[in-house]
Coordinates of C-alpha atoms in Angstrom, one line a residue:
Chain O
X1418 CA 0.0 0.0 0.0
X1419 CA 1.3 3.4 -0.8
X1420 CA -0.2 6.8 -0.1
X1421 CA 0.9 10.3 -1.0
X1422 CA -0.4 13.3 0.9
X1423 CA -0.1 16.9 -0.3
X1424 CA 3.1 16.0 -2.1
X1425 CA 4.9 19.1 -3.4
X1426 CA 8.1 19.3 -5.3
X1427 CA 9.7 22.7 -6.1
X1428 CA 12.8 22.9 -8.4
X1429 CA 15.1 25.7 -7.6
X1430 CA 17.4 26.5 -10.4
X1431 CA 19.0 29.8 -9.6
X1432 CA 16.4 32.6 -9.8
X1433 CA 13.6 30.6 -11.2
X1434 CA 11.4 28.4 -9.0
X1435 CA 9.4 25.8 -10.7
X1436 CA 6.6 24.0 -8.8
X1437 CA 6.5 20.7 -10.5
X1438 CA 4.0 19.1 -8.1
X1439 CA 1.5 21.3 -6.2
X1440 CA 0.2 19.2 -3.4
X1441 CA -0.9 15.9 -4.8
X1442 CA -2.7 13.2 -2.8
X1443 CA -3.7 9.7 -3.7
X1444 CA -3.5 6.1 -2.6
X1445 CA -2.7 2.9 -4.3
X1446 CA -3.6 -0.4 -2.7
X1447 CA -1.5 -3.6 -2.7
X1448 CA -2.1 -5.6 -5.9
X1449 CA -3.4 -2.7 -7.9
X1450 CA -2.2 -1.9 -11.4
X1451 CA -2.4 1.9 -11.8
X1452 CA -1.4 4.2 -14.6
X1453 CA -0.1 7.7 -13.9
X1454 CA -0.8 9.8 -17.0
X1455 CA -0.3 13.3 -18.1
X1456 CA 1.3 15.3 -21.0
X1457 CA 4.9 16.4 -20.7
X1458 CA 5.3 19.1 -18.1
X1459 CA 2.4 17.7 -16.1
X1460 CA 4.7 16.6 -13.2
X1461 CA 4.4 12.9 -14.2
X1462 CA 8.2 12.3 -14.2
X1463 CA 8.6 14.2 -11.0
X1464 CA 5.9 12.0 -9.5
X1465 CA 7.7 8.9 -10.7
X1466 CA 11.0 10.1 -9.2
X1467 CA 9.3 10.7 -5.9
X1468 CA 7.4 7.4 -5.9
X1469 CA 10.6 5.7 -6.9
X1470 CA 12.5 7.3 -4.0
X1471 CA 15.0 8.8 -6.4
X1472 CA 14.4 12.3 -5.1
X1473 CA 13.2 14.0 -2.0
X1474 CA 9.8 15.8 -1.9
X1475 CA 9.8 19.5 -0.9
X1476 CA 6.9 18.9 1.4
X1477 CA 4.1 16.4 2.0
X1478 CA 4.3 12.8 3.0
X1479 CA 4.8 9.6 1.2
X1480 CA 3.8 6.4 3.0
X1481 CA 5.2 3.2 1.5
X1482 CA 4.1 0.0 3.4
X1483 CA 3.0 2.2 6.2
X1484 CA 6.4 4.0 6.6
X1485 CA 6.7 7.7 5.8
X1486 CA 9.8 7.8 3.6
X1487 CA 9.6 11.5 2.7
X1488 CA 12.1 12.4 5.4
X1489 CA 14.6 9.6 4.6
X1490 CA 18.2 10.6 3.9
X1491 CA 20.1 9.4 0.8
X1492 CA 21.1 6.1 2.3
X1493 CA 17.6 5.4 3.6
X1494 CA 16.2 6.0 0.2
X1495 CA 18.8 3.8 -1.5
X1496 CA 17.8 1.0 0.8
X1497 CA 14.1 1.6 0.0
X1498 CA 14.9 1.6 -3.7
X1499 CA 16.8 -1.6 -3.3
X1500 CA 14.3 -3.5 -1.2
X1501 CA 10.8 -2.1 -2.0
X1502 CA 10.9 -0.7 -5.5
X1503 CA 11.6 -2.3 -8.9
X1504 CA 12.2 0.0 -11.8
X1505 CA 11.5 -0.6 -15.5
X1506 CA 12.7 2.2 -17.7
X1507 CA 11.9 3.2 -21.3
X1508 CA 15.6 3.1 -22.1
X1509 CA 16.0 -0.4 -20.4
X1510 CA 19.0 1.0 -18.6
X1511 CA 20.9 -2.3 -18.5
X1512 CA 24.6 -2.4 -17.8
X1513 CA 26.0 -2.9 -21.2
X1514 CA 29.3 -4.5 -20.4
X1515 CA 28.1 -7.4 -18.3
X1516 CA 25.9 -10.5 -18.8
X1517 CA 22.2 -10.5 -18.4
X1518 CA 22.6 -12.7 -15.4
X1519 CA 24.9 -10.2 -13.8
X1520 CA 22.5 -7.4 -14.6
X1521 CA 19.7 -9.1 -12.7
X1522 CA 22.1 -9.8 -9.9
X1523 CA 23.0 -6.2 -9.3
X1524 CA 20.1 -5.3 -6.9
X1525 CA 20.9 -8.5 -4.9
X1526 CA 24.6 -7.5 -4.7
X1527 CA 23.6 -4.2 -3.1
X1528 CA 21.2 -6.1 -0.8
X1529 CA 24.2 -8.2 0.4
X1530 CA 23.0 -11.5 -0.9
X1531 CA 25.7 -14.2 -1.2
X1532 CA 27.0 -15.2 -4.6
X1533 CA 25.4 -18.7 -4.9
X1534 CA 22.0 -17.6 -3.6
X1535 CA 22.1 -14.6 -5.9
X1536 CA 22.9 -16.6 -9.0
X1537 CA 20.0 -19.0 -8.2
X1538 CA 17.4 -16.2 -7.6
X1539 CA 18.5 -14.3 -10.7
X1540 CA 18.4 -17.4 -12.8
X1541 CA 14.9 -18.3 -11.5
X1542 CA 13.6 -14.8 -12.3
X1543 CA 15.1 -14.8 -15.7
X1544 CA 13.6 -18.1 -16.4
X1545 CA 10.2 -16.8 -15.3
X1546 CA 10.3 -14.0 -17.9
X1547 CA 11.4 -16.5 -20.5
X1548 CA 15.1 -15.8 -20.8
X1549 CA 16.5 -18.8 -18.9
X1550 CA 18.5 -19.8 -22.0
X1551 CA 20.2 -16.4 -22.5
X1552 CA 21.9 -15.9 -19.1
X1553 CA 25.4 -15.4 -20.4
X1554 CA 24.5 -13.1 -23.3
X1555 CA 25.2 -9.4 -23.1
X1556 CA 22.5 -6.8 -23.5
X1557 CA 23.6 -5.9 -27.0
X1558 CA 23.1 -9.4 -28.2
X1559 CA 19.4 -9.6 -27.5
X1560 CA 16.3 -7.8 -28.9
X1561 CA 14.6 -4.8 -27.4
X1562 CA 11.7 -6.9 -26.1
X1563 CA 14.2 -9.2 -24.4
X1564 CA 16.0 -6.3 -22.9
X1565 CA 12.9 -5.1 -21.4
X1566 CA 12.2 -8.6 -20.0
X1567 CA 15.7 -8.5 -18.4
X1568 CA 14.7 -5.1 -16.9
X1569 CA 11.5 -6.6 -15.6
X1570 CA 13.4 -9.6 -14.1
X1571 CA 15.8 -7.1 -12.5
X1572 CA 12.9 -5.2 -11.1
X1573 CA 11.4 -8.4 -9.6
X1574 CA 14.5 -9.9 -8.2
X1575 CA 14.3 -8.3 -4.8
X1576 CA 10.6 -9.1 -4.5
X1577 CA 9.6 -5.4 -4.2
X1578 CA 6.4 -3.9 -2.9
X1579 CA 6.1 -1.7 -6.0
X1580 CA 7.1 -2.1 -9.6
X1581 CA 7.5 1.3 -11.2
X1582 CA 7.5 1.3 -15.0
X1583 CA 8.3 4.4 -16.9
X1584 CA 7.0 4.2 -20.5
X1585 CA 7.9 0.5 -20.5
X1586 CA 6.9 0.1 -24.1
X1587 CA 8.1 3.4 -25.4
X1588 CA 11.1 1.9 -27.2
X1589 CA 9.3 -1.2 -28.5
X1590 CA 7.2 -2.1 -31.5
X1591 CA 3.5 -2.7 -30.7
X1592 CA 3.7 -6.4 -30.8
X1593 CA 6.6 -6.7 -28.3
X1594 CA 5.0 -3.8 -26.4
X1595 CA 1.9 -6.0 -26.0
X1596 CA 4.0 -8.9 -24.9
X1597 CA 5.6 -6.8 -22.2
X1598 CA 2.2 -5.5 -21.1
X1599 CA 1.0 -9.1 -20.9
X1600 CA 4.0 -9.8 -18.7
X1601 CA 2.9 -7.0 -16.4
X1602 CA -0.6 -8.4 -16.2
X1603 CA 0.8 -11.8 -15.2
X1604 CA 2.9 -10.2 -12.5
X1605 CA -0.2 -8.2 -11.4
X1606 CA -2.2 -11.4 -11.2
X1607 CA 0.5 -12.9 -9.0
X1608 CA -0.1 -10.0 -6.6
X1609 CA 2.5 -7.4 -7.6
X1610 CA 1.6 -3.8 -7.3
X1611 CA 2.4 -2.0 -10.6
X1612 CA 2.5 1.6 -11.4
X1613 CA 2.8 2.5 -15.1
X1614 CA 3.9 6.1 -15.8
X1615 CA 2.9 6.9 -19.4
X1616 CA 1.4 9.4 -21.8
X1617 CA -0.2 6.8 -23.9
X1618 CA -3.9 6.0 -23.4
X1619 CA -3.3 2.6 -24.9
X1620 CA -1.0 1.6 -22.1
X1621 CA -3.2 3.3 -19.5
X1622 CA -6.1 1.1 -20.7
X1623 CA -4.2 -1.9 -19.3
X1624 CA -4.4 -0.5 -15.8
X1625 CA -7.2 -0.9 -13.3
X1626 CA -7.4 2.8 -12.9
X1627 CA -5.7 6.0 -14.0
X1628 CA -4.3 8.9 -12.0
X1629 CA -4.2 11.9 -14.3
X1630 CA -1.8 14.8 -13.7
X1631 CA -1.9 18.3 -15.3
X1632 CA 0.3 21.2 -14.4
X1633 CA 1.4 19.5 -11.2
X1634 CA -2.1 18.8 -10.0
X1635 CA -4.4 15.9 -9.9
X1636 CA -7.2 16.0 -12.5
X1637 CA -10.4 15.3 -10.8
X1638 CA -12.8 12.7 -12.2
Chain Q
X144 CA 30.0 -7.3 -0.9
X145 CA 33.6 -6.0 -0.8
X146 CA 34.8 -8.7 -3.3
X147 CA 31.8 -7.9 -5.5
X148 CA 32.9 -4.3 -5.6
X149 CA 36.4 -5.4 -6.5
X150 CA 34.9 -7.6 -9.2
X151 CA 32.9 -4.7 -10.6
X152 CA 35.9 -2.4 -10.6
X153 CA 38.1 -5.0 -12.4
X154 CA 35.3 -5.5 -15.0
X155 CA 35.3 -1.7 -15.5
X156 CA 39.1 -1.7 -16.1
X157 CA 39.2 -4.7 -18.4
X158 CA 36.5 -3.1 -20.6
X159 CA 39.1 -0.7 -21.9
X160 CA 42.4 -2.3 -21.8
X161 CA 44.5 0.1 -23.9
X162 CA 43.3 3.1 -21.9
X163 CA 43.9 1.2 -18.7
X164 CA 47.4 0.4 -19.7
X165 CA 48.2 4.0 -20.8
X166 CA 46.9 5.5 -17.6
X167 CA 49.1 3.0 -15.7
X168 CA 52.2 4.0 -17.6
X169 CA 53.2 6.9 -15.4
X170 CA 53.0 4.6 -12.3
X171 CA 54.9 1.8 -14.1
X172 CA 57.7 4.1 -15.1
X173 CA 57.8 5.8 -11.7
X174 CA 58.0 2.6 -9.7
X175 CA 60.4 1.1 -12.1
X176 CA 62.7 4.1 -11.9
X177 CA 62.7 4.2 -8.1
X178 CA 63.6 0.5 -7.9
X179 CA 66.3 0.8 -10.7
X180 CA 67.9 3.9 -9.1
X181 CA 68.1 2.4 -5.6
X182 CA 69.5 -0.7 -7.1
X183 CA 72.1 1.3 -9.0
X184 CA 72.9 3.1 -5.8
X185 CA 73.5 -0.1 -3.8
X186 CA 75.2 -1.9 -6.6
X187 CA 77.8 0.9 -7.3
X188 CA 78.2 1.3 -3.5
X189 CA 79.1 -2.4 -3.3
X190 CA 81.5 -1.9 -6.1
X191 CA 83.2 1.0 -4.2
X192 CA 83.3 -1.0 -1.0
X193 CA 84.9 -4.0 -2.7
X194 CA 87.4 -1.7 -4.4
X195 CA 88.4 -0.1 -1.1
X196 CA 88.7 -3.4 0.8
X197 CA 90.7 -4.6 -2.2
X198 CA 93.3 -2.1 -1.2
X199 CA 93.8 -3.9 2.0
X200 CA 91.5 -3.1 4.9
X201 CA 92.1 -1.0 7.9
X202 CA 94.5 1.4 6.3
X203 CA 95.3 4.9 7.5
X204 CA 96.8 7.4 5.2
X205 CA 99.0 10.1 6.8
X206 CA 99.7 13.0 4.4
X207 CA 100.6 16.6 4.6
X208 CA 97.5 18.7 4.7
X209 CA 96.7 21.5 2.3
X210 CA 99.2 24.2 3.1
X211 CA 97.7 27.3 4.3
X212 CA 99.7 30.1 2.8
X213 CA 99.2 33.4 1.2
X214 CA 100.9 35.6 -1.3
X215 CA 102.8 32.7 -2.8
X216 CA 104.4 31.9 0.6
X217 CA 103.8 28.6 2.2
X218 CA 102.5 29.0 5.7
X219 CA 105.0 28.1 8.4
X220 CA 102.5 25.9 10.2
X221 CA 102.5 23.5 7.3
X222 CA 106.1 22.8 8.1
X223 CA 105.8 19.4 9.8
X224 CA 108.6 17.5 8.1
X225 CA 107.9 13.8 7.5
X226 CA 111.1 11.9 7.9
X227 CA 111.7 8.2 7.4
X228 CA 112.4 7.7 11.1
X229 CA 109.1 9.3 12.0
X230 CA 107.3 6.1 10.9
X231 CA 108.8 4.3 14.0
X232 CA 107.6 7.1 16.3
X233 CA 104.1 6.9 14.8
X234 CA 104.1 3.2 15.3
X235 CA 105.1 3.6 18.9
X236 CA 102.4 6.2 19.4
X237 CA 99.6 3.7 18.8
X238 CA 99.4 0.1 19.9
X239 CA 96.7 -0.5 17.3
X240 CA 99.2 -0.1 14.4
X241 CA 100.4 -3.4 13.0
X242 CA 102.4 -2.1 10.1
X243 CA 103.5 1.3 8.9
X244 CA 105.5 2.3 5.8
X245 CA 106.9 5.5 4.5
X246 CA 105.9 6.5 1.1
X247 CA 107.3 8.8 -1.6
X248 CA 106.6 9.0 -5.2
X249 CA 107.1 10.9 -8.4
X250 CA 106.4 10.8 -12.1
X251 CA 109.1 10.1 -14.7
X252 CA 110.0 8.4 -17.9
X253 CA 110.8 4.7 -18.0
X254 CA 113.0 3.8 -20.9
X255 CA 113.8 0.4 -22.3
X256 CA 115.1 0.2 -25.8
X257 CA 112.6 1.9 -28.1
X258 CA 109.9 2.0 -25.5
X259 CA 109.5 4.9 -23.1
X260 CA 106.5 5.3 -20.8
X261 CA 105.6 8.0 -18.4
X262 CA 104.6 6.4 -15.1
X263 CA 104.8 6.7 -11.4
X264 CA 107.8 5.6 -9.4
X265 CA 107.0 4.7 -5.8
X266 CA 109.6 4.6 -3.0
X267 CA 108.4 2.1 -0.5
X268 CA 109.2 -0.8 1.9
X269 CA 108.7 -4.5 2.1
X270 CA 105.4 -4.5 4.1
X271 CA 103.8 -2.6 1.2
X272 CA 102.8 -5.9 -0.2
X273 CA 101.2 -7.0 3.1
X274 CA 99.3 -3.8 3.5
X275 CA 98.0 -3.8 -0.1
X276 CA 97.6 -7.6 -0.2
X277 CA 99.7 -7.5 -3.4
X278 CA 102.2 -10.1 -4.4
X279 CA 104.8 -10.4 -7.1
X280 CA 104.0 -12.8 -9.9
X281 CA 107.7 -13.2 -10.7
X282 CA 110.8 -12.6 -8.7
X283 CA 110.5 -10.9 -5.4
X284 CA 109.4 -7.6 -3.8
X285 CA 111.7 -5.1 -2.0
X286 CA 113.1 -6.5 1.3
X287 CA 114.7 -4.9 4.3
X288 CA 118.1 -5.7 3.0
X289 CA 117.4 -3.5 -0.1
X290 CA 116.3 -0.8 2.2
X291 CA 119.5 -0.9 4.2
X292 CA 121.7 -1.1 1.2
X293 CA 119.9 1.5 -0.7
X294 CA 120.0 -1.0 -3.5
X295 CA 119.3 0.1 -7.1
X296 CA 116.6 -2.5 -7.6
X297 CA 113.1 -2.1 -9.0
X298 CA 109.8 -4.0 -9.1
X299 CA 107.5 -3.3 -12.0
X300 CA 103.7 -3.2 -12.1
X301 CA 102.2 -5.9 -14.4
X302 CA 101.1 -3.5 -17.1
X303 CA 104.2 -1.4 -17.0
X304 CA 106.4 -4.5 -17.4
X305 CA 104.3 -5.7 -20.3
X306 CA 104.5 -2.3 -22.0
X307 CA 108.3 -2.1 -21.6
X308 CA 109.4 -5.6 -22.2
X309 CA 106.4 -7.1 -24.0
X310 CA 106.6 -10.8 -23.4
X311 CA 110.3 -11.1 -22.7
X312 CA 111.5 -12.2 -19.3
X313 CA 112.8 -9.0 -17.7
X314 CA 114.0 -10.2 -14.3
X315 CA 117.7 -9.4 -13.9
X316 CA 117.6 -6.9 -16.7
X317 CA 117.9 -3.1 -16.2
X318 CA 115.5 -0.3 -16.9
X319 CA 116.3 3.4 -17.1
X320 CA 114.2 6.0 -15.3
X321 CA 114.5 9.6 -16.4
X322 CA 113.4 12.5 -14.2
X323 CA 114.4 16.2 -14.4
X324 CA 117.2 15.5 -16.9
X325 CA 118.8 12.9 -14.7
X326 CA 118.8 9.2 -15.6
X327 CA 118.9 6.4 -13.1
X328 CA 119.4 2.7 -13.8
X329 CA 117.7 0.0 -11.8
X330 CA 117.9 -3.7 -11.9
X331 CA 114.6 -5.5 -12.1
X332 CA 114.0 -8.0 -9.3
X333 CA 110.3 -8.6 -9.6
X334 CA 107.1 -8.2 -11.6
X335 CA 103.9 -7.6 -9.6
X336 CA 100.7 -9.5 -10.2
X337 CA 97.9 -8.0 -12.2
X338 CA 95.9 -5.7 -10.0
X339 CA 92.7 -3.7 -10.7
X340 CA 92.9 0.0 -10.6
X341 CA 91.8 1.1 -7.2
X342 CA 91.3 4.1 -5.0
X343 CA 95.0 4.4 -4.1
X344 CA 96.2 4.6 -7.7
X345 CA 96.9 2.5 -10.7
X346 CA 98.9 -0.4 -9.2
X347 CA 99.6 -1.9 -12.6
X348 CA 101.2 1.2 -14.0
X349 CA 103.8 2.0 -11.5
X350 CA 107.1 0.7 -10.3
X351 CA 108.5 0.3 -6.8
X352 CA 112.0 0.9 -5.5
X353 CA 113.4 1.0 -1.9
X354 CA 112.3 4.1 -0.1
X355 CA 115.9 4.8 1.0
X356 CA 117.1 4.6 -2.6
X357 CA 114.3 7.0 -3.6
X358 CA 115.1 9.6 -1.0
X359 CA 118.9 9.4 -1.6
X360 CA 119.0 9.3 -5.3
X361 CA 115.8 10.6 -6.8
X362 CA 114.3 13.1 -4.3
X363 CA 117.7 14.1 -2.8
X364 CA 116.0 14.8 0.4
X365 CA 115.2 13.1 3.7
X366 CA 111.5 13.9 3.6
X367 CA 108.9 11.4 2.6
X368 CA 105.5 12.2 1.1
X369 CA 103.6 10.4 3.8
X370 CA 102.9 7.2 5.6
X371 CA 100.5 4.3 5.3
X372 CA 99.6 2.6 8.6
X373 CA 97.7 -0.6 9.0
X374 CA 95.8 -1.4 12.2
X375 CA 95.3 -4.9 13.5
X376 CA 91.5 -4.7 12.9
X377 CA 89.3 -2.3 11.1
X378 CA 87.4 -1.3 14.3
X379 CA 90.7 0.0 15.7
X380 CA 91.1 2.5 12.9
X381 CA 89.3 5.3 14.6
X382 CA 91.3 4.8 17.8
X383 CA 94.6 4.7 15.8
X384 CA 93.6 7.9 13.9
X385 CA 93.0 9.7 17.3
X386 CA 96.3 8.4 18.7
X387 CA 98.2 9.5 15.6
X388 CA 96.6 12.9 15.8
X389 CA 97.7 13.1 19.4
X390 CA 101.2 12.2 18.4
X391 CA 101.3 15.1 15.9
X392 CA 99.9 17.4 18.5
X393 CA 102.7 16.5 20.8
X394 CA 105.4 16.3 18.2
X395 CA 104.6 19.3 16.0
X396 CA 102.4 21.2 18.3
X397 CA 99.7 21.1 15.7
X398 CA 98.0 18.3 13.9
X399 CA 95.9 20.4 11.6
X400 CA 98.6 20.5 8.9
X401 CA 98.6 16.7 8.8
X402 CA 95.9 14.9 7.0
X403 CA 95.0 11.5 8.6
X404 CA 92.4 9.5 6.9
X405 CA 91.3 6.0 7.5
X406 CA 89.7 3.7 4.9
X407 CA 86.6 4.0 7.0
X408 CA 86.5 7.7 6.5
X409 CA 86.9 7.4 2.7
X410 CA 84.2 4.8 2.7
X411 CA 81.9 7.0 4.7
X412 CA 82.5 9.9 2.4
X413 CA 81.8 7.7 -0.7
X414 CA 78.7 6.4 1.0
X415 CA 77.5 9.8 1.8
X416 CA 78.0 10.9 -1.8
X417 CA 76.3 7.8 -3.1
X418 CA 73.4 8.2 -0.7
X419 CA 72.7 11.8 -1.6
X420 CA 72.9 10.9 -5.3
X421 CA 70.5 8.1 -4.8
X422 CA 68.2 10.3 -2.8
X423 CA 68.2 13.0 -5.4
X424 CA 67.6 10.5 -8.3
X425 CA 65.0 8.7 -6.2
X426 CA 63.3 12.0 -5.6
X427 CA 63.1 12.7 -9.3
X428 CA 61.6 9.2 -9.8
X429 CA 59.1 9.9 -7.0
X430 CA 58.0 13.0 -8.9
X431 CA 57.3 10.8 -11.9
X432 CA 55.1 8.7 -9.6
X433 CA 53.1 11.7 -8.6
X434 CA 52.8 12.7 -12.3
X435 CA 51.6 9.1 -12.9
X436 CA 49.0 9.7 -10.1
X437 CA 47.7 12.8 -11.9
X438 CA 47.3 10.6 -15.0
X439 CA 45.2 8.2 -13.1
X440 CA 43.1 11.0 -11.7
X441 CA 42.6 12.3 -15.2
X442 CA 41.4 8.9 -16.5
X443 CA 39.2 8.3 -13.5
X444 CA 37.5 11.7 -14.0
X445 CA 36.8 10.8 -17.7
X446 CA 35.6 7.4 -16.6
X447 CA 33.2 8.9 -14.0
X448 CA 31.7 11.2 -16.7
X449 CA 31.4 8.5 -19.2
X450 CA 29.7 6.2 -16.8
X451 CA 27.3 8.7 -15.2
X452 CA 24.4 6.7 -16.5
X453 CA 25.8 3.5 -15.1
X454 CA 26.2 5.3 -11.8
X455 CA 22.5 6.4 -12.0
X456 CA 21.4 2.9 -12.8
X457 CA 23.3 1.5 -9.9
X458 CA 21.9 4.1 -7.6
X459 CA 18.3 3.3 -8.8
X460 CA 19.0 -0.3 -8.0
X461 CA 20.0 0.5 -4.5
X462 CA 23.7 1.4 -4.5
X463 CA 24.5 3.7 -1.7
X464 CA 27.0 6.6 -1.9
X465 CA 29.5 4.4 -0.1
X466 CA 29.1 1.6 -2.7
X467 CA 29.9 3.9 -5.6
X468 CA 32.7 5.6 -3.8
X469 CA 34.3 2.2 -3.0
X470 CA 33.8 1.0 -6.6
X471 CA 35.7 3.9 -8.1
X472 CA 38.4 4.0 -5.4
X473 CA 39.1 0.4 -6.0
X474 CA 39.3 1.0 -9.7
X475 CA 42.0 3.7 -9.2
X476 CA 43.7 1.5 -6.6
X477 CA 43.7 -1.4 -9.0
X478 CA 45.0 0.9 -11.7
X479 CA 47.9 2.0 -9.6
X480 CA 48.4 -1.4 -8.0
X481 CA 48.7 -3.3 -11.2
X482 CA 50.8 -0.4 -12.6
X483 CA 52.9 -0.8 -9.5
X484 CA 53.4 -4.6 -10.0
X485 CA 54.3 -4.0 -13.6
X486 CA 56.7 -1.2 -12.4
X487 CA 58.4 -3.6 -10.1
X488 CA 59.0 -5.9 -13.0
X489 CA 60.4 -3.0 -15.1
X490 CA 62.5 -2.0 -12.1
X491 CA 64.0 -5.5 -11.8
X492 CA 64.7 -5.6 -15.6
X493 CA 66.2 -2.1 -15.7
X494 CA 68.4 -2.7 -12.6
X495 CA 69.6 -6.0 -14.0
X496 CA 70.5 -4.4 -17.4
X497 CA 72.3 -1.4 -15.9
X498 CA 74.2 -3.6 -13.4
X499 CA 75.5 -5.5 -16.5
X500 CA 76.5 -2.3 -18.2
X501 CA 78.0 -0.8 -15.1
X502 CA 79.6 -4.1 -14.1
X503 CA 78.5 -4.0 -10.5
X504 CA 76.5 -6.6 -8.5
X505 CA 72.8 -6.8 -9.2
X506 CA 71.2 -6.0 -5.9
X507 CA 67.5 -5.3 -5.4
X508 CA 66.7 -3.7 -2.1
X509 CA 63.4 -5.2 -0.7
X510 CA 62.6 -2.0 1.2
X511 CA 62.8 0.0 -2.0
X512 CA 60.4 -2.4 -3.7
X513 CA 58.0 -2.3 -0.8
X514 CA 58.2 1.5 -0.5
X515 CA 57.8 2.1 -4.2
X516 CA 54.9 -0.2 -4.5
X517 CA 53.1 1.1 -1.4
X518 CA 53.7 4.6 -2.6
X519 CA 52.0 3.7 -5.9
X520 CA 49.0 2.5 -3.9
X521 CA 48.9 5.6 -1.8
X522 CA 49.0 7.7 -5.0
X523 CA 46.2 5.7 -6.5
X524 CA 44.2 6.2 -3.3
X525 CA 44.9 9.9 -3.1
X526 CA 44.3 10.7 -6.7
X527 CA 41.3 8.4 -6.8
X528 CA 39.5 10.1 -4.0
X529 CA 38.3 13.2 -5.9
X530 CA 36.8 11.3 -8.9
X531 CA 35.2 8.7 -6.6
X532 CA 33.6 11.4 -4.4
X533 CA 32.4 13.1 -7.6
X534 CA 30.8 9.8 -8.7
X535 CA 29.3 9.1 -5.3
X536 CA 27.7 12.5 -5.1
X537 CA 25.8 12.3 -8.4
X538 CA 22.1 12.6 -7.9
X539 CA 20.3 9.5 -9.1
X540 CA 17.7 11.5 -11.2
X541 CA 20.3 13.5 -13.0
X542 CA 22.6 10.6 -13.5
X543 CA 19.8 8.5 -15.0
X544 CA 18.8 11.2 -17.4
X545 CA 22.4 11.8 -18.5
X546 CA 22.9 11.1 -22.2

């Protein structure tokens, strides 16, 4: 369960102050699949950064699993990102110079899981997303859809409370995009909470409900 | 976790081998230079020590000091006259003295048939061969009888004999010695063994006659140039020097015009010179290590910028500042460490090569290797800190959106 309350984010670049989020409140229950939508400049990316604990809010609270993480320091947020949040990016963001298996192991390394156990968990998760036969390949040796599956596997590997996907199909053709969305549905059916950040109605349609942002505010209705 | 970070760092380095090697080069050269230079220092020092001990150990030279005069006049306080008899007084002055000889020498022309060679003629005594551990290869050396008789006999150095007589047997033959328009004729009684050129002159290229003969006939004076004393053991040298000093204080009222030097002192001086040279060269080599460190910092800064996105990804996946910091520190440590190891290899090779060229013993000093290598690590650490801190401080959001 996650809940944001009057969440504000102000960017201060020299003389200009930009209020990217102007006090947004909503709540997402465990097991939901929710889309956060809005055109560019709506504060959607800022919301994603805050939900993903990549950034500190200016004010307001953010409860993740009942804990208010809005006041956490950098190390605290790093730990939350590691244990409770799984990211899937539009750009895949895999480490190019290492194997797929190692890519999926990275969150486990930072969680302090031992080598053997790590290898086993990562192999299992990769098998689950259908890449059990590609463990030693490097990201540049596989297709875009497969890359995104690796990213999903990496997001899942620490068994997070929240999977945060930022335009997950943005760099994929529609067929592979559908396959990835299908993967998200499967994960959702298994009980994972999924937040999709997107500007596309088509993607948002996959979600149970949609949270719309415009100019840093929640659009009612 | 720690080993994982090392692993990550090594992966980072092996991803770009040529660049990794080039950035190590400064460290490789620096460490190699330090080891080579220290080895040259110790090797040449060994050579000097063996040369000095070759001369016969525990020797003390007693010579006239530099005369302090002015206006073309020799100062009167330089007027300690060294007589032949004085050697006995000196011997009595110190119980540590085992042997002592008087010594006088001069340059002149040796003539034999068509050959004439300019060389040193040394007036000396029988114990000269004991003091210098120097034996004749043919015939005999000067003995006490020759001294008493003021005999016109001569012993030739190996090379001088070779030059004058080529391969002919020269014992019993005569040789002429020409100095200041006077010619002297000596009968050859011995040829000395081949002896390396040492600190006390070129043994091979001089000839020896009885000191009494030298004083009477050649120098026409009763003053010798100086004395060479030998103590029973080398740790008595300082004691003997002090006693001889005391003797001159008593005898001449002043010992400052007499120069008394032991082998030890010469050795010390040589060692001092050697040490300061090594230090200076080592310092220059250390500077190249520092320059190497700057090279590493440069490459690490480039690496941090290039890998900003990777840092962002790692942070998104839960890497803490500390994790990123350690990763990049280990990378620069690995750079300098591997560079240091290669540098040790280069140092060994360089030192070996130069020891062959300089013809001295190949000696590697373990402390030099350890210090140079540790210094390379310290440099990697020091110059790695700034790039690593820069990497660790990156904001995840900005790092992730870096193109």
